GROMACS .gro file of C-alpha atoms in nm:
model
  106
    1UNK     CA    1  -0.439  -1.350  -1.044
    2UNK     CA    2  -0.327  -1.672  -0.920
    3UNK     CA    3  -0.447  -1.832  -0.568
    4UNK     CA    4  -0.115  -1.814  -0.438
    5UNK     CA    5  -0.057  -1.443  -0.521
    6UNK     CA    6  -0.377  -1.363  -0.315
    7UNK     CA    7  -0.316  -1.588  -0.023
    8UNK     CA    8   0.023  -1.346   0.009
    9UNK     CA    9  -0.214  -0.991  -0.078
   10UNK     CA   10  -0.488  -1.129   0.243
   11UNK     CA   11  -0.242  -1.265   0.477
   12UNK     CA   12  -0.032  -0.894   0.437
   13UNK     CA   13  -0.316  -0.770   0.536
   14UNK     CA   14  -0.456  -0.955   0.745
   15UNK     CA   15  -0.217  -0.792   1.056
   16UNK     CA   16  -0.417  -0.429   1.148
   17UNK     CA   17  -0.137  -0.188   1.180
   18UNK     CA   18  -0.045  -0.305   0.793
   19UNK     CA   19  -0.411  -0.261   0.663
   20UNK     CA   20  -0.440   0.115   0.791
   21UNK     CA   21  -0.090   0.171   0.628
   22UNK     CA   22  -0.211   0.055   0.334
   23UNK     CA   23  -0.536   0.205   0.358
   24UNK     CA   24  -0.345   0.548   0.410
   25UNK     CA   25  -0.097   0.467   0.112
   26UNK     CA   26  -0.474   0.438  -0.103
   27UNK     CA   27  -0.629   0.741   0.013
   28UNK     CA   28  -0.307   0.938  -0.047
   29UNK     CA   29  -0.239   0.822  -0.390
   30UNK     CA   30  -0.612   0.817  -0.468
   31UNK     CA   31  -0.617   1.219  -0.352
   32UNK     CA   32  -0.363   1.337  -0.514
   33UNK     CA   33  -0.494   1.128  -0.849
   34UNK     CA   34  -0.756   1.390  -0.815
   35UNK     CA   35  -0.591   1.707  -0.734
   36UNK     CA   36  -0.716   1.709  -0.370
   37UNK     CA   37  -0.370   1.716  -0.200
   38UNK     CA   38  -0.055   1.779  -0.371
   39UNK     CA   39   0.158   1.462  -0.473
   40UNK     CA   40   0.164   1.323  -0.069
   41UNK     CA   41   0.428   1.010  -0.176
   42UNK     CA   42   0.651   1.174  -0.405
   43UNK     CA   43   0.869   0.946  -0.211
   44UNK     CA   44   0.890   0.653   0.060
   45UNK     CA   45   1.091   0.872   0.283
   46UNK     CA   46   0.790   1.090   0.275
   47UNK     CA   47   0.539   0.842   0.275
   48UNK     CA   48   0.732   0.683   0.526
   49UNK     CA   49   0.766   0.976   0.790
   50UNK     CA   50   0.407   1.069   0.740
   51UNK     CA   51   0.328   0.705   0.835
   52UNK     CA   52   0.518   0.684   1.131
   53UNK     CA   53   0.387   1.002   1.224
   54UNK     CA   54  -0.012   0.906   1.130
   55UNK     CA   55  -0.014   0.595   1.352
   56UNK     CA   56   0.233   0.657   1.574
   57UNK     CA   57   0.450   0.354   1.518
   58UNK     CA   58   0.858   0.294   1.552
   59UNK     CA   59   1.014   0.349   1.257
   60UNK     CA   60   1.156   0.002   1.258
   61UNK     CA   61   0.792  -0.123   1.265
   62UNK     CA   62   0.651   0.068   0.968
   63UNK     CA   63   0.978  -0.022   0.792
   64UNK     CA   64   0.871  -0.422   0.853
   65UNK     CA   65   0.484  -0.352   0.724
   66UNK     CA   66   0.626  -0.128   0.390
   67UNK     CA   67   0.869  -0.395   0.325
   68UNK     CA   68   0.560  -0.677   0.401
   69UNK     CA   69   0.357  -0.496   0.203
   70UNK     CA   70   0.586  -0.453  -0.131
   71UNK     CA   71   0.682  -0.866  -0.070
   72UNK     CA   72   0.267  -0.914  -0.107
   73UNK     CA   73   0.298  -0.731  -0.427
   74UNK     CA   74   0.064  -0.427  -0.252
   75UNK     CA   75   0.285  -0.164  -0.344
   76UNK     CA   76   0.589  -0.090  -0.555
   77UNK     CA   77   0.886   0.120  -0.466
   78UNK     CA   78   1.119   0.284  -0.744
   79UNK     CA   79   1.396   0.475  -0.793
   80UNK     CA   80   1.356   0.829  -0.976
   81UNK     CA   81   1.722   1.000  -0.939
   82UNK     CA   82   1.814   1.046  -0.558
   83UNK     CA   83   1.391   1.027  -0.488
   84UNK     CA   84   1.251   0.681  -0.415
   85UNK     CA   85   0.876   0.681  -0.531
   86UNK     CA   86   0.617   0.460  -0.355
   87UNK     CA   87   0.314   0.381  -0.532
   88UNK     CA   88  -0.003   0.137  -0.449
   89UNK     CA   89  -0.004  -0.118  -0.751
   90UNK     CA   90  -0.344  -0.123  -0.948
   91UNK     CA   91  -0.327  -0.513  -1.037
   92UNK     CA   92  -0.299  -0.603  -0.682
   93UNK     CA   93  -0.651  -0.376  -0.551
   94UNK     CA   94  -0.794  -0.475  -0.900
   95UNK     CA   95  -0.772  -0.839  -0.755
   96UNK     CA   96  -0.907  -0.772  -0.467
   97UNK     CA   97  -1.194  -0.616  -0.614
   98UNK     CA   98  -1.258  -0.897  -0.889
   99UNK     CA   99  -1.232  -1.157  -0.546
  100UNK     CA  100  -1.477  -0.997  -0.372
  101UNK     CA  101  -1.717  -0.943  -0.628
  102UNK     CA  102  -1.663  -1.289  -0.739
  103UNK     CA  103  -1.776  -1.434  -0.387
  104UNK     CA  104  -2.028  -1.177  -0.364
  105UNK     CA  105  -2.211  -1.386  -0.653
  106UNK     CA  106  -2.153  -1.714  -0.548
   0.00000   0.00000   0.00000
């Protein structure tokens, strides 16, 4: 992934209220990868209220950080019929990961 691209992942989350929601966003996807809870962002309506709910933030304000967050390339939104599905993309934590463990060795 290109410099650029990861200046726009870090500086998403760089603000605190946007790294718990996507924190939250992980965990949810990652349980219900595994079965733990049952498909908690089957769309961003849901994932949405839960957030606002979770944090306790205006809607208007978890609105800004999901729309930050997809613009950072964090997370993808798509259309499935009249449900909107939100899902944490892969590439973007796989950068992360690959950053990390690349300045871990330097």
């Amino acid at each position: 992934m290109k410099d650029e691209q990861l200046a726009k992942i870090f500086k998403a989350l760089s603000n605190e209220q946007r790294l718990r929601i996507f924190r939250m966003l992980c965990e949810w996807q990652a349980k219900s990868a595994t079965g733990q809870i049952e498909d908690p962002c089957a769309g961003v309506e849901r994932c949405f209220t839960r957030t606002c709910c979770s944090i306790a933030l205006s809607p208007s304000t978890v609105s800004h950080h999901f729309k930050e967050l997809q613009n950072a390339g964090l997370i993808t939104t798509s259309r499935n019929g009249q449900t909107f599905l939100c899902t944490v993309n892969a590439d973007a934590l796989a950068a992360i990961a690959d950053f990390a463990e690349s300045a871990l060795k330097s």
